[in-house]
GROMACS .gro file of C-alpha atoms in nm:
model
  194
    1MET     CA    1 -26.920  -0.119  17.821
    2CYS     CA    2 -27.237  -0.307  17.750
    3ILE     CA    3 -27.233  -0.686  17.754
    4ARG     CA    4 -27.369  -0.843  17.434
    5ASP     CA    5 -27.540  -1.178  17.380
    6ARG     CA    6 -27.290  -1.417  17.214
    7ASP     CA    7 -27.545  -1.552  16.966
    8THR     CA    8 -27.740  -1.241  16.866
    9GLY     CA    9 -27.498  -0.959  16.945
   10SER     CA   10 -27.784  -0.776  17.118
   11PRO     CA   11 -27.714  -0.587  17.440
   12VAL     CA   12 -27.799  -0.778  17.756
   13MET     CA   13 -28.003  -0.531  17.960
   14GLY     CA   14 -27.863  -0.446  18.301
   15GLN     CA   15 -27.523  -0.605  18.237
   16PHE     CA   16 -27.204  -0.405  18.210
   17ASP     CA   17 -26.845  -0.514  18.165
   18GLN     CA   18 -26.679  -0.346  18.460
   19GLU     CA   19 -26.338  -0.484  18.360
   20VAL     CA   20 -26.309  -0.237  18.073
   21SER     CA   21 -26.187   0.102  18.193
   22LEU     CA   22 -26.319   0.440  18.092
   23GLU     CA   23 -25.983   0.508  17.925
   24GLU     CA   24 -26.007   0.190  17.715
   25THR     CA   25 -26.366   0.264  17.622
   26TRP     CA   26 -26.286   0.622  17.520
   27ALA     CA   27 -25.985   0.509  17.315
   28ALA     CA   28 -26.211   0.266  17.128
   29MET     CA   29 -26.458   0.548  17.061
   30GLU     CA   30 -26.177   0.773  16.938
   31GLY     CA   31 -26.083   0.488  16.703
   32LEU     CA   32 -26.427   0.514  16.544
   33ILE     CA   33 -26.348   0.873  16.448
   34ASP     CA   34 -26.001   0.774  16.322
   35GLU     CA   35 -26.162   0.506  16.103
   36GLY     CA   36 -26.414   0.757  15.964
   37LEU     CA   37 -26.709   0.562  16.104
   38VAL     CA   38 -26.845   0.854  16.310
   39ARG     CA   39 -26.792   1.230  16.309
   40HIS     CA   40 -26.845   1.297  16.680
   41ILE     CA   41 -26.835   1.107  17.008
   42GLY     CA   42 -26.987   1.216  17.335
   43VAL     CA   43 -27.094   1.111  17.680
   44SER     CA   44 -27.412   1.101  17.880
   45ASN     CA   45 -27.479   1.174  18.247
   46PHE     CA   46 -27.116   1.267  18.315
   47GLY     CA   47 -27.060   1.500  18.608
   48GLN     CA   48 -26.765   1.735  18.637
   49GLY     CA   49 -26.548   1.483  18.824
   50ILE     CA   50 -26.566   1.201  18.572
   51LEU     CA   51 -26.543   1.451  18.283
   52SER     CA   52 -26.219   1.584  18.434
   53GLU     CA   53 -26.092   1.227  18.460
   54LEU     CA   54 -26.180   1.166  18.093
   55LEU     CA   55 -26.019   1.492  17.978
   56GLY     CA   56 -25.698   1.384  18.153
   57PHE     CA   57 -25.636   1.111  17.896
   58ALA     CA   58 -25.865   1.190  17.600
   59ASN     CA   59 -25.707   1.280  17.268
   60ILE     CA   60 -26.049   1.395  17.144
   61VAL     CA   61 -26.268   1.610  17.369
   62PRO     CA   62 -26.626   1.480  17.392
   63TYR     CA   63 -26.849   1.663  17.146
   64CYS     CA   64 -27.137   1.669  17.393
   65ASN     CA   65 -27.256   1.561  17.735
   66GLN     CA   66 -27.622   1.464  17.738
   67VAL     CA   67 -27.761   1.526  18.087
   68GLU     CA   68 -28.085   1.582  18.269
   69THR     CA   69 -28.133   1.954  18.315
   70HIS     CA   70 -28.447   2.161  18.357
   71PRO     CA   71 -28.563   2.449  18.582
   72PHE     CA   72 -28.568   2.220  18.886
   73LEU     CA   73 -28.219   2.081  18.804
   74VAL     CA   74 -28.022   2.372  18.657
   75GLN     CA   75 -27.669   2.226  18.702
   76PRO     CA   76 -27.492   2.562  18.651
   77GLY     CA   77 -27.148   2.431  18.754
   78LEU     CA   78 -27.163   2.142  18.508
   79VAL     CA   79 -27.300   2.359  18.226
   80ASP     CA   80 -27.025   2.619  18.283
   81PHE     CA   81 -26.754   2.352  18.305
   82CYS     CA   82 -26.868   2.192  17.979
   83ARG     CA   83 -26.877   2.531  17.807
   84GLU     CA   84 -26.521   2.608  17.927
   85GLN     CA   85 -26.401   2.271  17.791
   86GLY     CA   86 -26.578   2.313  17.455
   87ILE     CA   87 -26.830   2.038  17.529
   88LYS     CA   88 -27.189   2.102  17.421
   89VAL     CA   89 -27.457   2.030  17.682
   90VAL     CA   90 -27.762   1.847  17.549
   91ALA     CA   91 -28.065   1.838  17.780
   92TYR     CA   92 -28.292   1.540  17.793
   93HIS     CA   93 -28.614   1.614  17.979
   94PRO     CA   94 -28.545   1.987  17.917
   95ILE     CA   95 -28.888   2.081  18.055
   96GLY     CA   96 -28.870   1.839  18.347
   97LYS     CA   97 -29.119   1.559  18.366
   98PRO     CA   98 -29.462   1.721  18.353
   99SER     CA   99 -29.725   1.532  18.549
  100LYS     CA  100 -30.080   1.622  18.634
  101ARG     CA  101 -30.053   1.377  18.926
  102GLU     CA  102 -29.768   1.572  19.086
  103PRO     CA  103 -29.825   1.943  19.012
  104ASP     CA  104 -29.559   2.048  19.268
  105ASN     CA  105 -29.300   1.859  19.060
  106ASN     CA  106 -29.418   2.005  18.729
  107CYS     CA  107 -29.196   2.289  18.604
  108LEU     CA  108 -29.466   2.394  18.359
  109GLU     CA  109 -29.710   2.462  18.644
  110HIS     CA  110 -29.471   2.676  18.846
  111PRO     CA  111 -29.606   3.033  18.895
  112VAL     CA  112 -29.284   3.194  18.763
  113VAL     CA  113 -29.299   2.991  18.440
  114ARG     CA  114 -29.671   3.054  18.395
  115ALA     CA  115 -29.630   3.430  18.453
  116LEU     CA  116 -29.350   3.450  18.196
  117ALA     CA  117 -29.559   3.250  17.948
  118SER     CA  118 -29.846   3.493  17.993
  119LYS     CA  119 -29.617   3.795  17.959
  120HIS     CA  120 -29.459   3.663  17.638
  121LYS     CA  121 -29.783   3.524  17.492
  122SER     CA  122 -29.630   3.180  17.474
  123THR     CA  123 -29.675   2.845  17.645
  124PRO     CA  124 -29.492   2.738  17.962
  125ALA     CA  125 -29.302   2.476  17.760
  126GLN     CA  126 -29.184   2.742  17.515
  127VAL     CA  127 -29.059   2.957  17.803
  128VAL     CA  128 -28.861   2.668  17.951
  129LEU     CA  129 -28.716   2.567  17.613
  130LYS     CA  130 -28.623   2.929  17.537
  131TRP     CA  131 -28.450   2.958  17.877
  132GLN     CA  132 -28.248   2.644  17.799
  133LEU     CA  133 -28.146   2.768  17.455
  134GLN     CA  134 -28.053   3.116  17.579
  135ARG     CA  135 -27.821   2.963  17.838
  136GLY     CA  136 -27.649   2.764  17.563
  137VAL     CA  137 -27.807   2.424  17.623
  138THR     CA  138 -27.928   2.215  17.329
  139VAL     CA  139 -28.270   2.064  17.396
  140ILE     CA  140 -28.436   1.735  17.309
  141PRO     CA  141 -28.801   1.782  17.405
  142LYS     CA  142 -29.016   1.470  17.390
  143SER     CA  143 -29.373   1.472  17.269
  144CYS     CA  144 -29.605   1.236  17.088
  145THR     CA  145 -29.855   1.513  17.016
  146GLU     CA  146 -29.812   1.687  16.679
  147SER     CA  147 -29.938   2.022  16.809
  148ARG     CA  148 -29.682   2.017  17.093
  149ILE     CA  149 -29.403   1.920  16.856
  150GLN     CA  150 -29.492   2.223  16.641
  151GLU     CA  151 -29.515   2.442  16.952
  152ASN     CA  152 -29.169   2.328  17.067
  153ILE     CA  153 -29.021   2.444  16.735
  154GLN     CA  154 -29.179   2.791  16.744
  155LEU     CA  155 -28.944   2.972  16.982
  156SER     CA  156 -28.834   3.270  16.775
  157GLY     CA  157 -29.106   3.520  16.874
  158PHE     CA  158 -28.959   3.626  17.209
  159CYS     CA  159 -28.648   3.645  17.428
  160LEU     CA  160 -28.610   3.631  17.803
  161ASP     CA  161 -28.423   3.925  17.952
  162SER     CA  162 -28.143   3.875  18.207
  163GLU     CA  163 -28.379   3.922  18.502
  164GLU     CA  164 -28.618   3.659  18.364
  165MET     CA  165 -28.326   3.422  18.299
  166THR     CA  166 -28.223   3.462  18.662
  167GLU     CA  167 -28.581   3.404  18.782
  168MET     CA  168 -28.589   3.078  18.589
  169SER     CA  169 -28.252   2.963  18.722
  170LEU     CA  170 -28.363   3.033  19.080
  171LEU     CA  171 -28.625   2.758  19.047
  172ASP     CA  172 -28.339   2.507  19.094
  173ARG     CA  173 -28.412   2.237  19.354
  174ASN     CA  174 -28.133   2.000  19.248
  175GLN     CA  175 -28.417   1.757  19.170
  176HIS     CA  176 -28.350   1.461  18.941
  177PHE     CA  177 -28.650   1.299  18.775
  178CYS     CA  178 -28.442   1.035  18.595
  179LYS     CA  179 -28.220   0.830  18.821
  180PRO     CA  180 -28.149   0.493  18.664
  181GLY     CA  181 -28.219   0.172  18.850
  182PHE     CA  182 -28.032  -0.158  18.840
  183PRO     CA  183 -27.743  -0.208  18.768
  184TRP     CA  184 -27.666   0.150  18.879
  185THR     CA  185 -27.568   0.146  19.243
  186ASP     CA  186 -27.583   0.471  19.439
  187GLU     CA  187 -27.201   0.465  19.449
  188LEU     CA  188 -27.173   0.433  19.068
  189TRP     CA  189 -27.439   0.702  19.014
  190GLU     CA  190 -27.255   0.945  19.244
  191ARG     CA  191 -26.922   0.871  19.073
  192VAL     CA  192 -27.066   0.950  18.732
  193VAL     CA  193 -27.296   1.247  18.798
  194GLY     CA  194 -27.094   1.354  19.104
   0.00000   0.00000   0.00000
């Protein structure tokens, strides 16, 4: 749980109360549903191991697990596990982290993605978002550009066939772009995303 400033109630960045267990935290979140304060509760960055631990004591299954997933970090085992447990997967950075400075780390510049975009008369971002949606992953694409926001919405004009879906999934490098810094130790990160 996050530590809060005693005077303002604001979260103190980088400080976590490690005395409060996951079970206690989840029970408090379930209480929010019982009190009618929220309709759904979920988790973020939970790997299969810690999700299994949570499911062992949870009375309410998490509604969603928000994780980093994109063509270079497909996470098929986690996506399948969540689906089997009735947990929706929500992708942040669903198109990776496009960068002109690092074209080798840019999913949108990959030849497979570009070829599919050309074939379907769409943009590389639309291909990646469509791939995510067709595999059952909810997407949260980020953009500050109005034209890209509109483009991200317009995904109904094409579908990827099973061979194209496989081609996209084979781009997997198990490459995280978003690994948090302090106070996340490598041990804590591995326990959570496992």
